[in-house]
Amino acid sequence: MDQEALRQSAEHHLRALAGDGAALREDQWTAIRALVVNRTRALVVQRTGWGKSAVYFVATALLRALGEGPTVIVSPLLALMRNQIEAAGRAGVHAATINSANIDQWHEVQEDVLAGRTDVLLVSPERLNNPEFRDTVLPELTASAGMLVVDEAHCISDWGHDFRPDYRRLRTLLGELPAGVPVLATTATANDRVVRDVADQLDLGARDTLVLRGELDRESLHLGVLRLPTAQARFAWLAENLDKLPGSGIIYTLTVAAANDVAAFLSAQGFAVSAYSGKTDPATRERIEHDLLANRIKAVAATSALGMGFDKPDLGFVIHLGAPPSPIAYYQQIGRAGRGVERADVLLLPGIEDQDIWAYFASLAFPPERVVRRVLDVLSEADRPLSTAAIEPRCDLSRSRLDMVLKVLDVDGAVHRVKGGWIATGRDWKYDEERYVGIAGARKAEQQAMLEYQRTEKCRMEYLLNQLDDPHAAPCGRCDNCAGPRWTAEVSGEAVAQARERLRRPGVDVEPRRMWPSGMAALDVPLSGKLAAGELAETGRALGRLTDIGWGNRLRELFAPGGPVDGPVPGDVVDGCVAVLASWGWAERPVGVVAMGSLTRPELVSSVAERISTIGRLPLLGTVEVRDAGERQSNSARRLAQVWRALEVGPTLAAQLSGVDGPVLLVDDRVDSGWTMTVACKLLRDAGAPAVLPFVLATTS
């Protein structure tokens, strides 16, 4: 087929995808021609709504017509996959996916792909190292693939080092592709650092690689920053202005708890608002997406789980309740708005807690070399594959961080995932400290850039585009600095009071642990399987979460490393505790109070127990004794072993418990792993307490 006929066919597929009036942009055709005619590799950096998905779906249709194999699209999010499948169908391309939400369909999908009945297979990067998929499906798929697409390729740089190390596996996959298989990487947001990193990770540095980098500004976006003094004021602003914002939109938050709080507060104010996060089940996510697309709701309060690939051309606004940690993340999210409307409002409402949240996520980065070496030693010393659960008791890493370390080591070739667990390969492995330090430094610089974005008196759009290294950056004439503010930060006292009442409403459930970790025998701890009914705690209560916007801010002050030294519980915190206890609704009122011993805040914990005892007219039965067991362990099994050896119910407290005929209230300052509370409850019940009601000031979950 000559190029003119090929272009006409491409235009036909585009109209099927995007409507009768659609026509290929010249850069779209350049990319399609490079993939279909030249069979080369391409990196396309274009703003959201430009039509990157049209490039790979049209190219797929043309390649399939030429007899080539299916396209494999590596895609990061379920919401993105759902939209891609729908778009592919409009282009006459049959797409399917293998992901965590359709486990019962995996076998059927794999058969259809291998039989040639599927044109596009969408997979998450994690799927590339599933042993069955990697060993059975992937070899045949790579041998017959017509094209490989890496969508949202900036994730390779932003997430691939630690949060989602399987992105780095793509380089191995590329090396296994037959010669002449075209490769396309796409993203809407990438500065020079990210472009270089993506090109390196995907081996796109070849001389014949096509790089298409377009202008990122969208003229419909009107940027602004509103500084409000408190979380209550920010919630109040939303309540007073949500109905003035055009159409429907997204309110982004930095944490799951904040998304839930925003949705609950605005719903109580009469707005149709839903919460959406990585913890929302897939069916509910899909329903919320459709509700937003159909304008059945005014807004979705969402974490970054709602974003990439979500295509709503008439999205009228994006509000950020808290600043994302980088200009790349921020521009990626605001790019959801204004694709098909003349004006979309983009407003940032930063909070004092933003930097604390950034620091928390930064703390989850790749661990020190000595910790990683311990994982390698455990596997090297084993005579069989070890599951993650079997490795966990032997290494001081939480389960999520251990999973991440194993994936990085697997990508680097030092370990290998097989049926039954993990094995060491015996290959030399180098801890790339320079790389990890560089990543941490880049993230700090980008966090600083977000703080400067909030302070700048120059054009906000130009500032963002300069951060993205867009050569077309220029003053926009539309943002609050260029054209003057359209929105005021003023809110009424009544609205602030309503928000304060909602945010300061105390009480969070603390669910009891019900299962001991695996492998405790290796740590000489006689605990295994399910906790017996006679050992379990009741569902407890916390005053608030440390991640909350309301009580979280107050509790973070109390527990900050450089915050107040140990001392009596503050009066406002006592008032909150009383409110939680008054609204608990327990089946049976406690008959006494027990304090948890504390090595860090003994006066705080004892004063909470004493005040509750006095106010509730309950006897203070005593204290669970605690011994210093050394540096705190972060790994779940090792933390349990540490707690098991540190806690004791002494004879005086045991004597008091032997005569109680109802539940006891166990008071501590905070719950983190939950093992201190779990072991203490077991010991109290073993000593005669019929039931234990845990109560803490703060929970980290």
XYZ file of C-alpha atoms in Angstrom:
701
model
C 0.000 0.000 0.000
C 1.459 3.413 -0.982
C 1.681 6.162 1.611
C -1.239 8.150 0.240
C -3.542 5.144 0.434
C -2.127 4.343 3.868
C -2.923 7.848 5.065
C -6.470 7.638 3.719
C -6.913 4.375 5.614
C -5.488 6.012 8.728
C -7.946 8.922 8.381
C -10.804 6.404 8.049
C -9.833 4.673 11.300
C -9.412 8.045 13.060
C -12.941 9.122 12.067
C -14.295 5.854 13.432
C -12.472 6.594 16.663
C -13.088 10.329 17.094
C -16.052 11.262 14.861
C -16.768 12.198 11.265
C -15.067 15.594 11.469
C -11.772 14.281 12.784
C -8.569 14.688 10.791
C -5.034 13.589 11.570
C -2.632 16.191 12.916
C 0.600 16.265 10.965
C 2.558 15.070 14.005
C 0.090 12.202 14.464
C 0.617 11.112 10.884
C 4.395 11.493 11.286
C 4.303 9.132 14.264
C 1.968 6.625 12.577
C 4.089 6.581 9.417
C 7.267 6.019 11.458
C 5.673 3.053 13.246
C 3.865 1.423 10.306
C 6.141 2.219 7.360
C 9.577 2.595 8.937
C 8.962 0.189 11.859
C 11.023 2.435 14.122
C 10.859 3.535 17.740
C 9.169 6.757 18.778
C 8.750 8.898 21.890
C 5.733 11.211 21.773
C 5.454 13.952 24.418
C 2.201 15.811 23.806
C -0.377 17.434 26.070
C -3.448 15.526 27.223
C -6.205 15.545 24.630
C -3.737 15.831 21.736
C -4.561 12.327 20.546
C -1.709 10.040 21.582
C -4.053 7.060 21.901
C -5.255 7.715 18.350
C -1.665 7.195 17.185
C -1.338 3.713 18.610
C -4.874 2.546 17.837
C -4.745 3.730 14.231
C -1.235 2.285 13.842
C -2.508 -1.007 15.282
C -5.391 -1.140 12.799
C -2.990 -0.522 9.902
C -0.431 -3.066 11.115
C -3.116 -5.726 11.638
C -4.394 -5.099 8.111
C -0.849 -5.770 6.914
C -0.887 -9.128 8.725
C 1.178 -8.155 11.755
C 0.637 -9.539 15.232
C -1.197 -7.932 18.145
C -0.123 -4.733 19.864
C 0.923 -5.005 23.489
C 0.154 -1.876 25.532
C 1.747 -1.554 28.959
C -0.671 0.612 30.912
C -0.445 1.680 34.565
C -4.018 2.039 35.834
C -7.317 0.158 35.629
C -9.259 3.343 34.847
C -6.879 3.994 31.967
C -7.282 0.442 30.665
C -11.092 0.696 30.667
C -11.018 3.907 28.639
C -8.448 2.464 26.236
C -10.580 -0.633 25.574
C -13.624 1.537 24.814
C -11.588 3.799 22.505
C -10.071 0.809 20.702
C -13.539 -0.559 20.008
C -14.550 2.714 18.342
C -11.506 2.420 16.068
C -12.507 -1.101 15.046
C -9.757 -2.660 17.130
C -10.551 -5.520 19.501
C -8.777 -4.931 22.810
C -8.603 -7.005 25.980
C -6.802 -6.725 29.281
C -5.251 -8.899 31.946
C -5.405 -7.147 35.303
C -6.298 -7.640 38.952
C -9.999 -6.967 38.319
C -10.618 -9.762 35.785
C -8.739 -12.744 37.208
C -11.473 -15.168 36.124
C -10.981 -14.106 32.478
C -7.198 -14.404 32.258
C -7.135 -17.846 30.622
C -9.723 -16.910 28.005
C -7.960 -13.637 27.198
C -4.594 -15.374 26.852
C -6.076 -17.957 24.481
C -7.664 -15.234 22.329
C -4.379 -13.318 22.128
C -2.336 -16.357 21.159
C -4.977 -17.395 18.629
C -4.902 -13.988 16.958
C -8.477 -13.056 17.867
C -7.336 -10.006 19.865
C -5.714 -6.962 18.274
C -4.534 -5.255 21.469
C -3.567 -6.685 24.844
C -3.332 -4.234 27.733
C -1.234 -5.337 30.693
C 0.105 -3.684 33.815
C 3.899 -3.644 34.261
C 3.495 -5.992 37.249
C 1.958 -8.635 34.968
C 5.275 -8.912 33.100
C 6.792 -10.814 36.032
C 3.894 -13.072 36.935
C 5.584 -16.486 36.566
C 2.811 -18.073 34.470
C 2.413 -15.035 32.212
C 6.177 -14.473 31.939
C 7.042 -18.108 31.187
C 4.003 -19.226 29.169
C 2.402 -16.257 27.417
C 5.103 -13.601 27.147
C 7.638 -15.545 25.006
C 5.043 -16.301 22.341
C 3.580 -12.828 22.604
C 6.938 -11.077 22.118
C 7.763 -13.371 19.214
C 4.525 -12.469 17.415
C 3.889 -8.890 18.588
C 3.160 -6.310 15.924
C 3.956 -3.321 18.137
C 4.803 -2.458 21.751
C 3.325 0.650 23.355
C 4.396 2.068 26.714
C 1.611 4.441 27.696
C 2.130 7.153 30.313
C 5.853 6.572 29.922
C 6.754 9.236 32.502
C 5.814 6.582 35.079
C 9.073 4.821 34.205
C 10.911 7.765 35.673
C 8.535 8.929 38.393
C 7.523 5.520 39.718
C 9.823 2.967 38.198
C 12.699 3.297 40.642
C 10.821 2.272 43.736
C 7.035 2.590 43.778
C 6.606 0.406 40.666
C 9.954 -1.155 39.810
C 8.359 -3.465 37.247
C 8.428 -0.506 34.846
C 12.172 -1.072 34.625
C 11.449 -4.578 33.335
C 10.358 -3.042 30.049
C 13.948 -2.676 28.919
C 14.368 -6.449 29.145
C 11.142 -6.939 27.203
C 12.380 -4.585 24.483
C 15.567 -6.570 24.163
C 13.550 -9.721 23.471
C 11.442 -8.221 20.681
C 12.287 -9.379 17.143
C 14.048 -6.853 14.949
C 11.722 -4.453 13.183
C 8.933 -4.431 15.772
C 7.952 -0.776 16.254
C 7.917 0.680 19.765
C 5.966 3.733 20.892
C 6.311 5.515 24.238
C 3.816 8.273 25.057
C 3.344 10.802 27.828
C 1.723 14.177 28.356
C 4.160 15.493 30.937
C 7.900 15.106 30.852
C 10.712 17.554 31.500
C 14.199 17.001 30.111
C 15.167 14.809 33.077
C 12.205 12.510 32.514
C 12.711 12.388 28.733
C 16.341 11.359 29.241
C 15.379 8.765 31.827
C 12.595 7.291 29.674
C 14.915 7.149 26.658
C 17.545 5.382 28.772
C 15.169 2.926 30.427
C 13.510 1.997 27.112
C 16.732 2.061 25.122
C 15.296 4.750 22.867
C 18.645 6.413 22.315
C 19.102 4.913 18.862
C 19.817 7.379 16.058
C 16.635 6.500 14.169
C 14.302 7.068 17.143
C 11.631 9.650 16.412
C 11.005 12.175 19.189
C 7.893 14.327 18.840
C 7.603 16.973 21.510
C 4.769 19.445 21.194
C 3.553 22.603 22.885
C 2.027 21.703 26.256
C -0.067 24.791 27.005
C -3.840 24.525 26.747
C -5.558 27.871 26.268
C -8.693 26.855 28.151
C -6.881 26.440 31.478
C -7.074 29.336 33.941
C -4.649 28.756 36.802
C -4.806 30.223 40.283
C -3.611 29.693 43.853
C -5.772 30.410 46.895
C -4.079 30.558 50.278
C -6.461 29.766 53.102
C -5.226 29.622 56.695
C -6.660 26.289 57.845
C -8.063 23.012 56.612
C -11.458 24.149 57.873
C -11.239 27.286 55.723
C -10.352 25.225 52.644
C -13.324 22.925 53.181
C -15.538 25.960 53.757
C -14.296 27.511 50.507
C -15.296 24.385 48.614
C -18.744 24.396 50.197
C -19.321 28.051 49.291
C -17.919 27.928 45.766
C -18.467 24.434 44.359
C -21.768 25.342 42.722
C -20.134 28.411 41.096
C -17.505 26.309 39.331
C -18.335 25.401 35.716
C -19.701 21.956 34.922
C -18.330 19.028 36.866
C -14.782 18.324 37.917
C -12.215 16.682 40.149
C -11.046 17.694 43.630
C -7.632 16.102 44.113
C -6.314 15.266 47.586
C -2.978 13.867 48.736
C -4.351 11.036 50.888
C -7.192 8.545 50.892
C -8.447 9.888 54.228
C -8.658 13.421 52.816
C -10.606 12.243 49.754
C -13.112 10.506 52.010
C -13.381 13.543 54.295
C -13.954 15.960 51.392
C -16.621 13.753 49.824
C -18.418 13.228 53.142
C -18.376 16.931 54.025
C -19.568 18.165 50.627
C -22.232 15.454 50.426
C -23.524 16.620 53.806
C -23.716 20.132 52.317
C -26.046 18.845 49.608
C -23.576 18.315 46.744
C -23.344 15.156 44.663
C -19.718 14.226 45.373
C -18.080 10.773 45.450
C -14.745 9.623 46.894
C -12.294 7.743 44.648
C -8.936 6.225 45.585
C -6.753 3.174 45.201
C -8.793 1.593 48.011
C -12.080 1.980 46.134
C -13.189 -1.387 44.743
C -13.075 -1.710 40.916
C -16.858 -1.860 40.405
C -17.392 1.309 42.443
C -14.579 3.072 40.615
C -16.156 2.261 37.281
C -19.553 3.523 38.449
C -18.042 6.787 39.712
C -16.176 7.312 36.439
C -19.413 6.874 34.467
C -21.275 9.205 36.840
C -18.670 11.895 36.301
C -18.623 11.387 32.537
C -22.419 11.729 32.442
C -22.417 14.778 34.783
C -24.574 12.929 37.286
C -22.277 14.200 40.030
C -20.739 17.616 40.565
C -17.290 16.381 41.564
C -15.127 13.425 42.490
C -12.832 13.833 45.505
C -9.914 11.717 44.348
C -6.341 10.722 44.941
C -3.992 10.334 41.979
C -5.712 6.976 41.303
C -8.118 8.950 39.079
C -6.165 10.602 36.344
C -4.106 9.147 33.550
C -6.265 8.269 30.581
C -9.498 9.511 32.125
C -11.007 11.367 29.178
C -13.840 13.813 29.841
C -13.594 16.646 27.291
C -16.013 18.920 29.154
C -14.385 18.622 32.590
C -14.874 22.151 33.895
C -12.512 22.367 36.851
C -9.696 20.729 38.772
C -9.147 21.752 42.381
C -6.177 20.566 44.422
C -6.697 20.391 48.169
C -2.994 20.121 48.866
C -0.135 20.398 46.394
C 1.297 17.358 44.583
C 5.052 16.933 45.107
C 6.182 17.867 41.586
C 5.216 20.077 38.638
C 5.034 16.930 36.508
C 2.417 15.351 38.778
C 0.528 18.638 39.026
C 0.408 19.282 35.281
C -0.556 15.675 34.605
C -3.604 16.077 36.844
C -4.732 19.533 35.777
C -4.476 18.350 32.182
C -7.681 16.384 32.755
C -9.612 19.670 32.449
C -10.561 21.924 29.582
C -10.079 19.614 26.612
C -13.410 20.413 24.984
C -14.538 23.642 26.666
C -13.441 27.262 26.289
C -12.659 27.743 29.977
C -11.710 25.447 32.833
C -10.740 26.652 36.289
C -7.623 25.140 37.841
C -7.105 26.122 41.479
C -4.519 25.039 44.030
C -5.434 25.290 47.723
C -2.156 24.342 49.448
C -2.108 23.119 53.053
C 0.398 23.321 55.870
C 0.475 19.525 56.003
C 1.620 19.099 52.366
C 5.334 18.862 53.114
C 4.716 16.342 55.910
C 2.860 14.135 53.439
C 5.622 14.504 50.832
C 8.156 13.495 53.483
C 6.133 10.417 54.398
C 6.008 9.155 50.821
C 9.707 9.954 50.389
C 10.418 7.737 53.414
C 9.140 4.759 51.414
C 11.964 5.029 48.891
C 14.548 2.311 48.297
C 16.083 1.156 51.628
C 19.777 1.252 52.642
C 22.245 -1.263 51.212
C 22.665 -3.273 54.442
C 18.916 -3.992 54.503
C 18.857 -5.055 50.859
C 21.923 -7.245 51.333
C 20.134 -9.055 54.128
C 17.355 -10.037 51.682
C 19.963 -11.443 49.295
C 21.673 -13.337 52.126
C 18.396 -14.946 53.231
C 17.687 -16.193 49.704
C 21.273 -17.299 49.122
C 21.242 -19.396 52.294
C 17.926 -21.095 51.432
C 17.842 -24.541 49.805
C 14.446 -23.934 48.174
C 12.325 -21.039 46.862
C 11.070 -18.795 49.666
C 7.752 -16.990 49.632
C 7.627 -13.331 50.621
C 5.935 -14.381 53.861
C 8.851 -16.725 54.620
C 11.449 -14.036 53.891
C 9.679 -11.374 55.969
C 10.574 -12.615 59.487
C 14.243 -12.695 58.546
C 14.491 -9.104 57.256
C 13.622 -5.774 58.846
C 11.353 -4.596 56.045
C 7.606 -4.123 55.943
C 5.762 -6.389 53.499
C 5.182 -3.624 50.953
C 8.822 -2.509 50.998
C 10.047 -6.108 50.862
C 7.883 -6.653 47.767
C 9.455 -3.579 46.203
C 13.015 -4.659 47.042
C 12.459 -8.135 45.599
C 11.119 -6.650 42.365
C 14.109 -4.323 42.025
C 16.506 -7.211 42.675
C 14.597 -9.296 40.132
C 14.838 -6.570 37.489
C 18.555 -6.296 38.251
C 18.971 -10.073 37.851
C 20.035 -10.829 41.431
C 16.895 -12.828 42.292
C 14.267 -14.604 40.258
C 10.586 -15.191 40.880
C 9.486 -18.789 40.359
C 6.494 -20.874 41.344
C 6.665 -21.178 45.091
C 8.516 -17.938 45.732
C 11.915 -16.354 45.136
C 15.411 -17.703 44.548
C 18.828 -16.033 44.445
C 20.549 -16.235 41.035
C 24.081 -15.909 42.403
C 24.818 -13.015 40.040
C 26.838 -10.105 41.365
C 24.700 -7.152 42.353
C 25.756 -3.557 42.910
C 23.839 -1.166 45.119
C 23.465 1.876 42.879
C 23.749 4.476 45.620
C 24.558 7.272 43.202
C 21.323 6.633 41.359
C 19.186 6.529 44.503
C 20.781 9.697 45.862
C 20.159 11.359 42.509
C 16.507 10.338 42.538
C 16.047 11.689 46.058
C 17.727 14.939 45.065
C 15.559 15.335 41.967
C 12.417 14.801 44.009
C 13.479 17.388 46.592
C 14.151 19.889 43.810
C 10.725 19.270 42.331
C 9.059 19.678 45.724
C 10.822 23.025 46.049
C 9.567 23.948 42.590
C 5.986 23.351 43.744
C 6.536 25.667 46.716
C 7.919 28.322 44.377
C 4.932 27.868 42.047
C 2.703 28.864 44.945
C 4.789 31.987 45.662
C 5.570 33.233 42.175
C 4.201 36.586 41.097
C 4.899 35.848 37.430
C 2.760 33.848 35.021
C 1.855 30.517 36.606
C 1.418 28.671 33.307
C 4.773 29.898 32.038
C 6.358 28.784 35.314
C 4.910 25.268 34.980
C 5.883 24.966 31.324
C 9.430 26.052 32.123
C 9.536 23.307 34.770
C 8.484 20.904 32.010
C 11.222 22.313 29.729
C 8.642 23.307 27.127
C 10.487 25.528 24.594
C 7.163 27.224 23.779
C 6.681 28.547 27.354
C 5.380 32.126 27.422
C 3.072 34.250 29.593
C -0.464 32.915 29.246
C -2.429 36.098 29.966
C -5.073 34.031 31.746
C -3.831 32.990 35.203
C -4.486 34.926 38.394
C -1.082 36.620 38.146
C -1.524 37.633 34.511
C -5.191 38.624 34.475
C -5.915 39.187 38.151
C -7.664 36.760 40.498
C -11.156 35.650 39.592
C -11.668 33.764 42.846
C -11.388 35.202 46.335
C -10.071 33.346 49.361
C -12.761 34.843 51.585
C -15.120 32.449 53.373
C -17.899 33.056 55.859
C -17.535 32.316 59.541
C -20.616 30.090 59.376
C -19.098 27.904 56.642
C -15.824 27.629 58.555
C -17.732 26.607 61.693
C -19.576 23.875 59.769
C -16.305 22.603 58.329
C -14.664 22.702 61.751
C -17.510 20.665 63.223
C -17.135 18.039 60.493
C -13.350 17.862 60.534
C -13.063 17.889 64.315
C -15.703 15.205 64.654
C -13.623 12.603 66.444
C -13.568 8.864 66.163
C -11.970 6.320 63.838
C -12.442 2.558 64.061
C -9.360 0.507 64.919
C -9.871 -2.990 63.564
C -8.162 -5.774 65.553
C -5.488 -8.004 64.103
C -6.918 -11.476 63.534
C -3.946 -13.434 62.164
C -0.382 -13.859 63.397
C 2.336 -13.417 60.728
C 3.840 -16.481 59.095
C 7.171 -17.851 60.195
C 7.147 -16.702 63.819
C 8.732 -19.987 64.907
C 11.927 -18.857 63.152
C 12.001 -15.991 65.647
C 11.310 -18.257 68.661
C 7.833 -16.823 69.155
C 5.052 -19.387 69.858
C 2.353 -17.665 67.795
C 0.826 -18.899 64.546
C -2.378 -18.968 62.556
C -5.554 -17.165 63.599
C -5.888 -15.511 66.957
C -8.202 -17.548 69.162
C -11.566 -16.035 70.049
C -10.424 -15.709 73.658
C -7.369 -13.649 72.616
C -8.988 -11.129 70.271
C -9.507 -7.465 71.001
C -12.810 -5.803 70.232
C -12.958 -3.199 67.473
C -11.317 -0.166 69.044
C -11.408 3.576 68.535
C -8.869 6.304 67.804
C -9.354 10.024 68.177
C -8.113 10.471 64.603
C -5.719 9.420 61.853
C -2.351 11.094 61.468
C -3.208 11.430 57.761
C -6.524 13.213 58.405
C -6.928 16.859 57.484
C -8.914 17.603 60.643
C -7.654 15.860 63.789
C -4.617 14.711 61.843
C -3.127 18.205 61.858
C -3.531 18.468 65.635
C -2.199 14.972 66.275
C 0.799 15.467 63.978
C 1.761 18.428 66.176
C 1.569 16.167 69.226
C 3.629 13.358 67.702
C 6.079 15.334 65.540
C 9.729 14.303 66.180
C 10.618 17.894 67.006
C 7.302 18.603 68.675
C 6.359 18.873 72.339
C 8.245 16.695 74.801
C 6.303 14.151 76.829
C 3.743 15.764 79.086
C 0.113 15.750 80.218
C -2.559 15.362 77.560
C -3.761 18.786 76.273
C -7.294 19.872 77.162
C -8.627 19.989 73.588
C -7.418 16.430 73.042
C -9.179 15.331 76.242
C -12.396 16.912 74.951
C -12.028 14.955 71.714
C -11.433 11.719 73.618
C -14.558 12.269 75.689
C -16.580 12.827 72.528
C -15.279 9.579 71.019
C -16.080 7.603 74.154
C -19.544 9.167 74.437
C -20.436 8.147 70.887
C -18.798 4.698 70.928
C -21.994 2.661 71.215
C -20.284 -0.363 72.764
C -22.326 -3.446 73.522
C -21.235 -3.309 77.172
C -19.766 -0.351 79.051
C -16.180 -0.875 80.261
C -15.738 -1.573 83.948
C -12.177 -0.295 84.260
C -9.244 1.406 82.535
C -5.786 -0.023 81.823
C -2.876 2.116 80.595
C -0.277 0.838 78.145
C 3.265 1.266 79.354
C 5.299 3.629 77.171
C 9.019 4.211 76.772
C 8.585 7.388 74.726
C 5.503 9.163 76.142
C 4.744 7.647 79.555
C 3.264 10.863 80.983
C 1.027 11.436 77.960
C -0.381 7.892 78.039
C -0.842 7.761 81.807
C -2.547 11.173 81.841
C -4.995 10.098 79.110
C -5.847 6.974 81.131
C -6.213 8.971 84.354
C -8.465 11.637 82.797
C -10.708 9.003 81.198
C -10.835 7.122 84.489
C -11.835 10.258 86.373
C -14.348 11.596 83.844
C -15.907 8.179 83.256
C -15.867 7.262 86.955
C -14.055 4.041 86.140
C -11.346 2.459 88.282
C -7.791 2.720 86.958
C -6.740 -0.925 87.156
C -3.038 -0.558 86.344
C -0.497 -0.529 83.539
C 0.754 -3.120 81.052
C 4.497 -3.176 81.725
C 6.945 -2.613 78.866
C 10.680 -3.307 78.659
C 13.150 -1.720 76.281
C 13.587 -4.199 73.433
C 16.022 -2.184 71.344
C 15.607 -0.198 68.144
C 12.081 -0.418 66.783
C 11.660 -2.959 63.981
C 9.573 -1.966 60.957
C 9.001 -5.479 59.634
C 5.685 -6.919 60.827
C 6.961 -10.288 62.065
C 10.071 -8.842 63.701
C 8.029 -6.092 65.310
C 5.678 -8.715 66.765
C 8.641 -10.676 68.134
C 9.986 -7.487 69.709
C 6.624 -6.646 71.299
C 6.120 -10.227 72.487
C 9.341 -10.023 74.492
C 8.719 -6.480 75.758
C 5.206 -6.613 77.249
C 4.068 -8.152 80.524
C 0.988 -8.102 82.735
C 2.463 -7.902 86.237
C 0.998 -9.593 89.324
C -0.732 -6.443 90.632
C -2.608 -5.817 87.382
C -3.325 -9.541 86.997
C -4.938 -9.568 90.438
C -7.143 -6.625 89.503
C -8.209 -8.332 86.258
C -9.118 -11.592 87.931
C -12.127 -9.971 89.532
C -13.545 -7.874 86.664
C -16.897 -8.885 85.167
C -16.902 -6.737 82.012
C -14.731 -5.180 79.296
C -11.675 -3.120 80.147
C -10.598 -0.025 78.209
C -6.941 -0.263 77.123
C -5.426 3.192 76.515
C -2.344 3.983 74.413
C -1.026 6.970 72.484
C -1.027 5.537 68.934
C -1.446 2.435 66.805
C 0.991 1.767 63.982
C 1.646 -1.892 63.152
C -1.048 -2.906 65.650
C 1.086 -5.577 67.311
C 1.569 -3.762 70.620
C -2.182 -3.486 71.047
C -2.768 -7.053 69.810
C -0.270 -8.636 72.202
C -1.401 -6.485 75.128
C -5.031 -7.469 74.533
C -4.068 -11.150 74.434
C -2.138 -10.813 77.701
C -5.026 -8.989 79.382
C -7.502 -11.611 78.259
C -5.173 -14.408 79.366
C -5.077 -12.687 82.771
C -8.866 -12.742 83.098
C -10.331 -9.744 81.228
C -13.573 -10.907 79.521
C -13.060 -8.374 76.702
C -10.689 -5.526 75.815
C -11.674 -2.247 74.124
C -8.575 -0.553 72.632
C -8.533 3.255 72.675
C -5.718 5.390 71.218
C -5.173 9.009 70.331
C -3.869 8.370 66.816
C -3.687 5.690 64.170
C -1.394 5.748 61.168
C -3.746 3.756 58.924
